[in-house]
Coordinates of C-alpha atoms and ligand atoms in Angstrom, one line a residue:
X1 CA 66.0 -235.1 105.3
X2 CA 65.1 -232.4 102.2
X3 CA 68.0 -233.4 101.0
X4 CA 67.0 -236.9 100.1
X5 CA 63.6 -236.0 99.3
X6 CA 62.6 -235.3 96.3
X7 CA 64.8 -237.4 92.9
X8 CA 63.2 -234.4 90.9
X9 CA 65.7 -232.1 92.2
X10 CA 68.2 -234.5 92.0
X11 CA 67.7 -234.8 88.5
X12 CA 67.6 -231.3 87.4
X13 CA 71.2 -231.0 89.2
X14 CA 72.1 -234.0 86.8
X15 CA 70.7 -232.1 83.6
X16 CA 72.9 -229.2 84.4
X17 CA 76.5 -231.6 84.8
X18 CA 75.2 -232.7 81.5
X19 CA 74.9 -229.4 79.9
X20 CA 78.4 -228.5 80.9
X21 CA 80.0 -231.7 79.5
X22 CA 78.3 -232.2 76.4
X23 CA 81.4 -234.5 75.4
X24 CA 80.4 -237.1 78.5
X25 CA 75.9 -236.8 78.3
X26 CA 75.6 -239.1 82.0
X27 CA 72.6 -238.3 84.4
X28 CA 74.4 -239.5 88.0
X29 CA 72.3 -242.0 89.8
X30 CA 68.5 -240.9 88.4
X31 CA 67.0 -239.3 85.0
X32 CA 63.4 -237.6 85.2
X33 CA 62.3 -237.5 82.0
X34 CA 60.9 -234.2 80.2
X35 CA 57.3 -233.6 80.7
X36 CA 55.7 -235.2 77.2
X37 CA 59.5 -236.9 76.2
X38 CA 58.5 -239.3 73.6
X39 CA 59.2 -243.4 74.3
X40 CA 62.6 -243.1 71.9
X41 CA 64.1 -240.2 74.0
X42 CA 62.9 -242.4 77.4
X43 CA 65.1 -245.1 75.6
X44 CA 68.3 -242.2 75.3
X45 CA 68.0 -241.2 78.3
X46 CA 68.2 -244.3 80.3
X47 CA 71.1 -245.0 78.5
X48 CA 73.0 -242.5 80.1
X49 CA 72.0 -242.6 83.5
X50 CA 75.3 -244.1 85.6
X51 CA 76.0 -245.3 89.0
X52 CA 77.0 -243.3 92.1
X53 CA 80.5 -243.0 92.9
X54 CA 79.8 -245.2 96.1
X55 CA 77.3 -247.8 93.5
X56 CA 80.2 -248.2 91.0
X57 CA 82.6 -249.0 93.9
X58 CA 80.4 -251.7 95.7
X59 CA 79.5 -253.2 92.0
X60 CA 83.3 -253.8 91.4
X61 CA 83.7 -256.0 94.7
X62 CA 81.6 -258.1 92.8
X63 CA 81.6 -260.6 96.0
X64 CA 81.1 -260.4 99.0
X65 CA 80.4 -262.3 102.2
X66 CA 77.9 -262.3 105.0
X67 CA 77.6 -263.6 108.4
X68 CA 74.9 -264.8 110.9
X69 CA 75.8 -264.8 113.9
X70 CA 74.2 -264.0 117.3
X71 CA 71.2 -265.9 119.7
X72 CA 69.9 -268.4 116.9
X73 CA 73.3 -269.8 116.6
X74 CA 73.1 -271.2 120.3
X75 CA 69.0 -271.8 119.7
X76 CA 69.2 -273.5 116.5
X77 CA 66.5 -271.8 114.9
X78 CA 66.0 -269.3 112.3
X79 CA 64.0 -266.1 114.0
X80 CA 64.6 -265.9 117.5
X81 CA 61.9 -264.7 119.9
X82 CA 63.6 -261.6 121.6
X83 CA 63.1 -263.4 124.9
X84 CA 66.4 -265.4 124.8
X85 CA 68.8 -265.5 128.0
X86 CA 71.6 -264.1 126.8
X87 CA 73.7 -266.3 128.9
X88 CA 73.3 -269.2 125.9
X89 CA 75.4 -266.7 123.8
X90 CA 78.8 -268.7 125.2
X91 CA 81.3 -269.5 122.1
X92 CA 84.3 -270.8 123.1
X93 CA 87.1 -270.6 120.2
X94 CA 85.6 -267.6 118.2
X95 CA 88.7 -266.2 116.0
X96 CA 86.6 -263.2 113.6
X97 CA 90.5 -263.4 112.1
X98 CA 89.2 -267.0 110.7
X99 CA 86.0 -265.6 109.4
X100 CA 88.0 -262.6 107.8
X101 CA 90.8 -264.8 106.5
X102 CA 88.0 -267.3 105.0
X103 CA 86.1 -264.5 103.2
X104 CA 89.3 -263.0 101.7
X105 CA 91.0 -266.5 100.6
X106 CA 87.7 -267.6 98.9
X107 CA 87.9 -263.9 96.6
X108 CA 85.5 -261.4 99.0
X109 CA 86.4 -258.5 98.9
X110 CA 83.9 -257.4 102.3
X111 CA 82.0 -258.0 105.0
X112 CA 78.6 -258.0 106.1
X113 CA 78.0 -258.6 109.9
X114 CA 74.3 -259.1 111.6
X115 CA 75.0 -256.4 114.6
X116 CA 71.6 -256.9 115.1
X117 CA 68.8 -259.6 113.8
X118 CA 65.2 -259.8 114.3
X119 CA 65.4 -260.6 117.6
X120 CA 67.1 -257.6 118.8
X121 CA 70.2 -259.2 119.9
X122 CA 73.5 -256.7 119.9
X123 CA 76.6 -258.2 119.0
X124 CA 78.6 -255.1 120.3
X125 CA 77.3 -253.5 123.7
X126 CA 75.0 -250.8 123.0
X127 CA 74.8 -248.6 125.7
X128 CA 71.1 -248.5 124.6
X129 CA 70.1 -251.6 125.5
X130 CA 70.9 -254.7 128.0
X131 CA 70.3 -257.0 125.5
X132 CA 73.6 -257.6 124.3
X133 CA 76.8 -259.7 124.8
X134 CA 77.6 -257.5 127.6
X135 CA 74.8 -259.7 129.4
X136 CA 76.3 -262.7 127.9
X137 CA 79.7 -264.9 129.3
X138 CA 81.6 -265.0 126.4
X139 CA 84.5 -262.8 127.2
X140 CA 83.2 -262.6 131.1
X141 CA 80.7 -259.9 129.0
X142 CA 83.6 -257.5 127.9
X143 CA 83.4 -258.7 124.5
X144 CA 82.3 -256.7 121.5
X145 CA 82.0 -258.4 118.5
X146 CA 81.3 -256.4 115.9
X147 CA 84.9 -254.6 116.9
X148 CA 86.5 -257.5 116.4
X149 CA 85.4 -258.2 112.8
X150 CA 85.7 -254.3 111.8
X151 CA 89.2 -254.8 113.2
X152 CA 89.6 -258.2 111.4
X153 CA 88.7 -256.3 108.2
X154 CA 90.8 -253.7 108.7
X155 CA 93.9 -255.9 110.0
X156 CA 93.2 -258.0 106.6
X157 CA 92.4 -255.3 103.7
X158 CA 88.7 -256.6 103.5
X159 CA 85.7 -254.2 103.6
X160 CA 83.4 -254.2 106.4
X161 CA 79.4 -253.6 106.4
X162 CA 76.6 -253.4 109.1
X163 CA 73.2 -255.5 108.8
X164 CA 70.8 -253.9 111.1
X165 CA 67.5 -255.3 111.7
X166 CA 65.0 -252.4 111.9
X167 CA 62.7 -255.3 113.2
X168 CA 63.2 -255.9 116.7
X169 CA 61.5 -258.4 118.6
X170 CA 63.0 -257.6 122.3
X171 CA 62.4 -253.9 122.3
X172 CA 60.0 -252.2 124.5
X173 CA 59.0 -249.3 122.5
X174 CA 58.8 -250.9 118.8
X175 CA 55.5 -249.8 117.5
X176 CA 56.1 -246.2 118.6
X177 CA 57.7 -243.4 117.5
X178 CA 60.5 -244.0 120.5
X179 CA 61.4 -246.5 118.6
X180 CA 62.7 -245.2 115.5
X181 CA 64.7 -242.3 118.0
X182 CA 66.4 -245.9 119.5
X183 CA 67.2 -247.1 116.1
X184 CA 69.0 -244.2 115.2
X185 CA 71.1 -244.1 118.7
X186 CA 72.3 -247.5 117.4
X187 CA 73.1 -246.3 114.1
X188 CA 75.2 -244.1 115.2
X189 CA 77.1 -246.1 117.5
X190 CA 77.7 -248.8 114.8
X191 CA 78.6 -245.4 112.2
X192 CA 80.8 -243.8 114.8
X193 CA 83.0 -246.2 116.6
X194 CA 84.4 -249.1 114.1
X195 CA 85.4 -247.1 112.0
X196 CA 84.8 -247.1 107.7
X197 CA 81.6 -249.2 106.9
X198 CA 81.0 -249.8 103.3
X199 CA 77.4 -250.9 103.4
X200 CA 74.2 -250.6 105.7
X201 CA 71.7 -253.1 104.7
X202 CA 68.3 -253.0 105.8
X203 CA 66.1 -256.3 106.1
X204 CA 62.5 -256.1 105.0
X205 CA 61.7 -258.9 106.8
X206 CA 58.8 -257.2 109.7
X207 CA 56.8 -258.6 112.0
X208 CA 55.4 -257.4 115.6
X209 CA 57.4 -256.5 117.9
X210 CA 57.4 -257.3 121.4
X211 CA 53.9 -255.2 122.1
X212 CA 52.2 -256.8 119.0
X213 CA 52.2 -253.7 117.2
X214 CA 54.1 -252.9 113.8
X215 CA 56.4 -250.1 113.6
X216 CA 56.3 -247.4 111.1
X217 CA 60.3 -246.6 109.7
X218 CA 61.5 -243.6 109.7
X219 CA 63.8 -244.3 106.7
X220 CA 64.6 -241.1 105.7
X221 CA 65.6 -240.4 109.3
X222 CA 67.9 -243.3 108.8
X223 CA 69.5 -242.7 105.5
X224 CA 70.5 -239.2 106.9
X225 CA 72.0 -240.5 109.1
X226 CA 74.3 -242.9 107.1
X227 CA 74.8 -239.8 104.4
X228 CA 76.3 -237.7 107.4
X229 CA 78.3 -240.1 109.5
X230 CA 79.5 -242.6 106.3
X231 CA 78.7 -241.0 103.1
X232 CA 80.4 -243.6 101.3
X233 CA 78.2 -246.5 102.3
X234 CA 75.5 -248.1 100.4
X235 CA 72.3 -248.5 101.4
X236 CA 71.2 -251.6 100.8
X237 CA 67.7 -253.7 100.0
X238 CA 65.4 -251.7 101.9
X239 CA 67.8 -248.6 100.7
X240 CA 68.1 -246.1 97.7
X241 CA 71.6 -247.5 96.4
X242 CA 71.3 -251.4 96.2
X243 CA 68.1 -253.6 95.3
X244 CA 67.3 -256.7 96.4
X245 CA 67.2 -259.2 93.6
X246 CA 64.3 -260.7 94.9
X247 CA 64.9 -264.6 95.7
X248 CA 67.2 -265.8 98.3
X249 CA 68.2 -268.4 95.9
X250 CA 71.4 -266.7 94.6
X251 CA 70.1 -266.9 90.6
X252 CA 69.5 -264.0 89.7
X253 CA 67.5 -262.6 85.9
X254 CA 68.9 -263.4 82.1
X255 CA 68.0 -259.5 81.8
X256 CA 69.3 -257.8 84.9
X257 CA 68.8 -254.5 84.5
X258 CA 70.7 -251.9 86.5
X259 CA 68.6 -249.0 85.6
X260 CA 65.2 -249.4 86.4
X261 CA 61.8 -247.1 85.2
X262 CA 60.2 -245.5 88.0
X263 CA 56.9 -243.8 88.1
X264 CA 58.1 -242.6 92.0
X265 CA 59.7 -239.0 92.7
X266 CA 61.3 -239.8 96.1
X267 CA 63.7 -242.1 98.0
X268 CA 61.3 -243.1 100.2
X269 CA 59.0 -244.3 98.2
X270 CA 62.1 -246.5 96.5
X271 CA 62.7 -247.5 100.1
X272 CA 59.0 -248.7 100.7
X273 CA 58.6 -250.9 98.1
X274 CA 62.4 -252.5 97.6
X275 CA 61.8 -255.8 99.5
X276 CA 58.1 -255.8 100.3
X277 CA 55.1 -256.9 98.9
X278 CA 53.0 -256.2 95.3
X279 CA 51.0 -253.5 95.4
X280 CA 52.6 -250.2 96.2
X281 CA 52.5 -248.8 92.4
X282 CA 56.1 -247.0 93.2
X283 CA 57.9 -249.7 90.5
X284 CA 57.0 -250.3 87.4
X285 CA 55.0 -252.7 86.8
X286 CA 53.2 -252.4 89.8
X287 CA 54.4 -255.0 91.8
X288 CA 57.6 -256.1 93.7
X289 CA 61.2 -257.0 93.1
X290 CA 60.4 -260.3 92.2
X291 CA 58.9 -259.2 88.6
X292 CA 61.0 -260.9 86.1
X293 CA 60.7 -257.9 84.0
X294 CA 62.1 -254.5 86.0
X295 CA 63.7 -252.7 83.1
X296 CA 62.3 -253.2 79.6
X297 CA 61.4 -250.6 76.7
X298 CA 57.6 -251.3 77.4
X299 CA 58.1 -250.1 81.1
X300 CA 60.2 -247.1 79.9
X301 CA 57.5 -246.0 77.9
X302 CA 55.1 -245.3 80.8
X303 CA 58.0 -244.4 83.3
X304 CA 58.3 -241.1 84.6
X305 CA 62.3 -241.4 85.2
X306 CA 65.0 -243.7 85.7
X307 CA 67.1 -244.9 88.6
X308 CA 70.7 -246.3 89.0
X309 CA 69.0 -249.2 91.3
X310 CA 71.5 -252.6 91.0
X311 CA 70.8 -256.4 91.9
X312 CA 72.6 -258.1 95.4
X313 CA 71.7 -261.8 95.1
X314 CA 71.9 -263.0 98.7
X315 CA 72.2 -266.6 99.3
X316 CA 73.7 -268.4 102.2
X317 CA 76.1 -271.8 101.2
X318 CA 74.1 -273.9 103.8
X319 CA 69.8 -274.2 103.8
X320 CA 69.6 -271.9 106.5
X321 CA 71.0 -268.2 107.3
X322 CA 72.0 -269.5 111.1
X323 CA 74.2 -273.0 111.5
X324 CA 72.3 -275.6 112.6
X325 CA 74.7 -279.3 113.1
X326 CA 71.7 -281.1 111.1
X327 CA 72.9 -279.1 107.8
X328 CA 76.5 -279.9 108.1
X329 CA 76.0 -282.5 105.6
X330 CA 73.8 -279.9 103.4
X331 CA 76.7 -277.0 102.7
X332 CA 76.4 -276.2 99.0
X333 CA 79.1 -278.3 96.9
X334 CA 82.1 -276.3 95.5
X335 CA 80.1 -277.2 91.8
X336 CA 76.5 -275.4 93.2
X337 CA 78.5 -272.5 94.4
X338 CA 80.4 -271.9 90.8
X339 CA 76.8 -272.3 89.3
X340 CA 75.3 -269.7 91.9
X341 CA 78.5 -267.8 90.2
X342 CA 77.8 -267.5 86.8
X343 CA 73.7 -266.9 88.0
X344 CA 74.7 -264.0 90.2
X345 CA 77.8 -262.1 89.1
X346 CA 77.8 -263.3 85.5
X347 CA 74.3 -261.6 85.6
X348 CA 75.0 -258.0 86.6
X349 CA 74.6 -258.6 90.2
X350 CA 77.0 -258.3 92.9
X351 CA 77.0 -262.0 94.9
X352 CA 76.5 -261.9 98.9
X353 CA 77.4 -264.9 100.4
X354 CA 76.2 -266.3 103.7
X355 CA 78.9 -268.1 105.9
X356 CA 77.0 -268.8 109.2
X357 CA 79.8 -269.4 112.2
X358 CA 78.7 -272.5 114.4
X359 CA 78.7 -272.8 117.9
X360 CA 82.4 -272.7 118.6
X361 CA 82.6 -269.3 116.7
X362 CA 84.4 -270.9 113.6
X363 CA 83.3 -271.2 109.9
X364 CA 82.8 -275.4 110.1
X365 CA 85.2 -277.2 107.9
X366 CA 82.9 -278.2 105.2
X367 CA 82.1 -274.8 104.8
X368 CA 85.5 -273.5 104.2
X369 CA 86.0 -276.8 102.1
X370 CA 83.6 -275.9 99.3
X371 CA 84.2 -272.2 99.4
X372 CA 88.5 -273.4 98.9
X373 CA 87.6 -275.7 95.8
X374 CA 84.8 -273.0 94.2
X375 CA 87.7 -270.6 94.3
X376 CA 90.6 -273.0 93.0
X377 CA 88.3 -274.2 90.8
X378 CA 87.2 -270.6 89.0
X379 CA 90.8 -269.6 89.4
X380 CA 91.6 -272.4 86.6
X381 CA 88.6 -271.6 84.4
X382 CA 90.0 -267.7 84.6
X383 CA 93.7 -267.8 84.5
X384 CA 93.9 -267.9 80.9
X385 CA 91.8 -265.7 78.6
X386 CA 92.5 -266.8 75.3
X387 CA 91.9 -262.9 73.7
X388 CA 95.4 -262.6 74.7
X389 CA 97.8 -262.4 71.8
X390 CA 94.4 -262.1 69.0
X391 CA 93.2 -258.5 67.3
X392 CA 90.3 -256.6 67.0
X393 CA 88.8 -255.0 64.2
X394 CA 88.8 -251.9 65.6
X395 CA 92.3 -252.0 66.3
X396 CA 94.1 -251.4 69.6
X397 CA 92.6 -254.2 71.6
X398 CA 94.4 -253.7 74.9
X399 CA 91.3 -251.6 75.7
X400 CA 89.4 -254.5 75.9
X401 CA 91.7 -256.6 78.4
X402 CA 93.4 -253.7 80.9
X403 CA 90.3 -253.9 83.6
X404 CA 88.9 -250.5 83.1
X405 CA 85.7 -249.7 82.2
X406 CA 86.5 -246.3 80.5
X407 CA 88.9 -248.0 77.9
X408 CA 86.6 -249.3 75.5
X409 CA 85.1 -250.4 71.9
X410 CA 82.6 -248.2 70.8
X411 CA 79.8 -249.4 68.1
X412 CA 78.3 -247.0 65.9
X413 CA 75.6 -247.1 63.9
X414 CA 75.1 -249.8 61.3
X415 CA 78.2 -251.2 62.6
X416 CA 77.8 -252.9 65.7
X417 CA 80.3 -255.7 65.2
X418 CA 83.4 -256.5 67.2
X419 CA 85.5 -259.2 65.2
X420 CA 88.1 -261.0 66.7
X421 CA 90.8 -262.9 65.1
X422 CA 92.6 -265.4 67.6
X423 CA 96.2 -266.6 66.9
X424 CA 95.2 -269.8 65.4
X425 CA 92.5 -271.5 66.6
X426 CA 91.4 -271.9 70.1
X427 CA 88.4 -273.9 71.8
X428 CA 86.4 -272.0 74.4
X429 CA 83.1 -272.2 76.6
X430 CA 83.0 -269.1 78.3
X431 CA 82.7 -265.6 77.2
X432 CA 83.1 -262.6 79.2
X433 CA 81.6 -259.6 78.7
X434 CA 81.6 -255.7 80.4
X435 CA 79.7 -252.6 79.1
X436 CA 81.1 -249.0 80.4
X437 CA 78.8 -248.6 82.9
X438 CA 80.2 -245.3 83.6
X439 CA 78.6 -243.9 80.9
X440 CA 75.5 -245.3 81.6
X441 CA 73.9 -249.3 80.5
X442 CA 73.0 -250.1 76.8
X443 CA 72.7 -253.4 75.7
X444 CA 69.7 -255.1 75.7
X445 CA 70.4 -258.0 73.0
X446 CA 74.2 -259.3 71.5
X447 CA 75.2 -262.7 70.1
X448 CA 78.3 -264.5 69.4
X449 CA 79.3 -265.4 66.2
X450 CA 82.5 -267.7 65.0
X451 CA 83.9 -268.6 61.7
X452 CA 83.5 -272.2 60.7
X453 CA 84.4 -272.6 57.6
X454 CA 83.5 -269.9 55.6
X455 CA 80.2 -269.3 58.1
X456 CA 79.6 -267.4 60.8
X457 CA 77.8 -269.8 63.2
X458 CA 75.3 -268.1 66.1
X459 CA 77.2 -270.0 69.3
X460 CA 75.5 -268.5 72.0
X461 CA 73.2 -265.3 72.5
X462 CA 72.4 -263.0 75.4
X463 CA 70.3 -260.0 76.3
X464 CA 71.8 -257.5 79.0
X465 CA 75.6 -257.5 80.2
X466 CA 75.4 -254.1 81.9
X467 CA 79.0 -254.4 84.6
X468 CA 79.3 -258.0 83.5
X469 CA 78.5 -261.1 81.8
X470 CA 79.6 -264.3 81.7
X471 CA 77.8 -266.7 79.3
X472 CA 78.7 -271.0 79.1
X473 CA 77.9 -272.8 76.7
X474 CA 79.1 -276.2 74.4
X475 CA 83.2 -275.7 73.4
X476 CA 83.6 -274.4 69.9
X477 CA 87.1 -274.3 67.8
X478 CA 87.4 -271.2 65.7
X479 CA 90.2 -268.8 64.9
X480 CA 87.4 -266.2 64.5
X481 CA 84.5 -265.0 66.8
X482 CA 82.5 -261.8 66.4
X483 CA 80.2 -259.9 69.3
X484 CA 76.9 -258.7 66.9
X485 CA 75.0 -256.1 69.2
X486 CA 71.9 -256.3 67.9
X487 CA 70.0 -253.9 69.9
X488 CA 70.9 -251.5 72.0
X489 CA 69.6 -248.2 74.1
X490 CA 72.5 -245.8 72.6
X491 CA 76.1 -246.1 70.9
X492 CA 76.8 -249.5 72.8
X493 CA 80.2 -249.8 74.9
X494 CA 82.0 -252.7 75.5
X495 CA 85.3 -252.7 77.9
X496 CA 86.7 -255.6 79.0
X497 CA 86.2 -259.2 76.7
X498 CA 87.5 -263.0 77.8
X499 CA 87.0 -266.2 75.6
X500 CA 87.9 -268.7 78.2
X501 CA 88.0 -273.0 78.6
X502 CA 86.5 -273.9 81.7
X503 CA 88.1 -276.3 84.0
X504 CA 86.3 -279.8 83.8
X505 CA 86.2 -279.8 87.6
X506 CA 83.1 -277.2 87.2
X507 CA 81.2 -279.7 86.0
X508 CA 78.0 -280.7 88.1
X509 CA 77.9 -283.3 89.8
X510 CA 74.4 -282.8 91.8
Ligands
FUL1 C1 65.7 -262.4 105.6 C2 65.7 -262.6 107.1 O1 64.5 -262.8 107.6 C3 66.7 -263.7 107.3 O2 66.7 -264.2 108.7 C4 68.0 -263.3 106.9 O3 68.5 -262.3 107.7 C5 68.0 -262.9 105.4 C6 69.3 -262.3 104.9 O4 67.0 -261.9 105.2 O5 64.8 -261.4 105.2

């Protein structure tokens, strides 16, 4: 547990790979500032603090897919009660190779299975409890579903991740100490037996459990847990490594900040206040994850440190998180999902998808329908980024389009202009952008420019970009476009640049 406990000592670790590699200044994961550091060196320093080696891969799966699954399919309600029979639990032509196959074709790159929901319900069969589809008849209770997803993912080359409900409706000891030793016997058998999990995400959704009291976490227990048995997993929402981007909505902030002021020392403290209410003074400003503002200069200023703490947007493609018949009609259209898109992962967030199984233990035609034509449809808008074949002022501008984030264009001061010069002149509506988050996120306020005439005309403007950026707006001709970085927390860094034409099938039509 120590060794999660205090992001002071963390820090001073970071300070020291700093000293040693005065070539690359990065502060891994946090930054506690110097006692009496003035508001401009606040600014520096946040600038170099970078992701994890585990944040930086989860950021680049960019999306991802979810599923609900377990009594509230078969109940046709939201929260279950924890008093369910588990006999209703009876699909008849579940295939987890469909829900697999579905994620991957639609461009997820993982998993994320509710092994457990409010309600206590296992999908796999804990030996620690009875409620579980061991009790159920699908499979004549032999089944285990949560191996036959991990092995789906496997089989399939897609990541696979555990949501487990710390809330728990059905067990006898929540409210007690027991509790939390129960909760970390299931850990371990979802961290031990299904082999290589990529995320653990923790819902803050809590209520009372079976004996009307509320149970106090031990999260710290938990995360060591994860750290030992699957060091490369995240930790999500109510977890050090991923934040919650506060709405279920999938639209996530213009300024999406992936470093984020603290006045907190410890993880636990990041833990309490990730997806809970105002009030707990860890964040600043004190209040919750649904500020608009989590990362600006003002903040900085009275911040104690800095955290690498990135934005999931969770949304499900149907109203609810379960399947419910009466919402078949109400899937989101392939046009809604390409705008929950641009909101999510063209705003520095990673986008989790909900795709709720139905009854028979399939992902329901419309479903797959939509997800098919978002893809097809952001395949067109993409295949073709019209940088290809142009230059850069700054000369070698392969850099900019070979999908790393350590080949870049650096600014420097007075001089924070990237120029372009298309070959001939080309009509586009989307731009693409990526700092080098590796060395930590800069940005705070670019626009783009193109030559009409003899005039640079302002075409469209943004504030962060951070691991990426995608900006739409009206179709402009030009042979010339220029990216003006007009403020910015250090030398800014950009890696990767598209100019795109999107496909007129992305066009609303709700
Ligand atoms: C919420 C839960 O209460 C919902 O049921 C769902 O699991 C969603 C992802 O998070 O907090």
């Amino acid at each position: 547990m120590k060794k999660l406990d205090n992001l002071l000592l963390g820090v001073a670790f970071c300070f020291l790979i700093a000293c040693s590699n005065k070539q690359k200044e990065i502060y891994v994961n946090s930054c506690a500032f110097p006692e009496g550091a003035s508001v401009e060196e606040k600014i520096r320093l946040s600038a170099h603090v970078v992701p994890s080696a585990r944040q930086l891969e989860w950021q680049q799966m960019e999306f991802t897919g979810f599923i609900c699954y377990g009594v509230n399919t078969f109940t046709d309600v939201e929260w279950g009660t924890g008093k369910e029979d588990p006999a209703i639990f009876n699909p008849t032509e579940l295939d987890a190779g469909q829900w697999v196959r579905t994620a991957k074709e639609a461009g997820m790159k993982m998993i994320l299975l509710t092994c457990k929901h409010h309600d206590g319900f296992c999908l796999w069969p804990s030996a620690y409890t009875d409620f579980s589809v061991a009790a159920t008849p699908w499979k004549e209770g032999k089944g285990d579903l949560v191996r036959d997803v991990a092995e789906a993912c496997k089989e399939q080359g897609v990541k696979f991740a555990v949501y487990l409900s710390p809330w728990d409706q059905n067990h006898p000891d929540y409210g007690t100490e027991r509790y939390n030793d129960f909760f970390v016997d299931q850990l371990t058998e979802l961290l031990t037996q299904y082999g290589p999990v990529a995320e653990v995400w923790f819902d803050g959704a809590c209520g009372e459990g079976p004996n009307g009291k509320k149970q106090v976490y031990d999260f710290k227990r938990y995360y060591d847990v994860i750290r030992r048995l699957q060091p490369q997993a995240v930790i999500a929402v109510m977890g050090p490594d991923v934040r919650w981007v506060g709405t279920e909505s999938g639209y996530g902030r213009d300024t999406e900040w992936s470093t984020l002021p603290v006045t907190a020392t410890s993880l636990s403290d990041i833990a309490e206040s990730s997806q809970q209410e105002a009030g707990s003074g860890t964040f600043l400003p004190v209040g919750n994850m649904m500020e608009d503002d989590l990362g600006s200069r003002k903040l900085l200023a009275d911040a104690k440190g800095v955290i690498w703490y990135p934005s999931e947007v969770d949304v499900s493609i149907r109203p609810g998180w379960y399947y419910h018949a009466s919402e078949d009609t109400l899937v989101k259209s392939p046009q809604k999902l390409i705008d929950i898109y641009y909101s999510s992962i063209g705003k520095n967030s990673l986008l989790l998808l909900n795709l709720p199984p139905d009854k028979r233990g399939l992902i329901h035609e419309n479903d797959v329908s939509s997800l098919m034509n978002m893809q097809r449809i952001l395949r067109k808008t993409f295949e073709k980024n019209l940088i290809a074949g142009a230059g850069v002022s700054s000369g070698n501008i392969n850099r900019l389009v070979d999908g790393q984030l350590d080949t870049y264009w650096q600014g420097s001061p007075g001089k924070n202009v990237l120029e372009i010069s298309f070959d001939g002149d080309q009509v586009f509506d989307r731009l693409l952008l990526q700092e080098n988050i590796t060395e930590g996120q800069r940005i705070e306020q670019f626009v783009l420019e193109c030559l009409v005439g003899d005039s640079w005309i302002p075409v469209t403007e943004g504030t962060t970009i951070g691991y990426k950026r995608i900006l739409r707006f009206d179709p402009v001709r030009c042979s010339k476009a220029r990216i003006v970085v007009r403020e910015s927390r250090d030398v800014p860094q950009i890696s990767e640049i598209g100019f795109y034409k999107a496909s007129g099938e992305e066009a609303m039509t709700e």
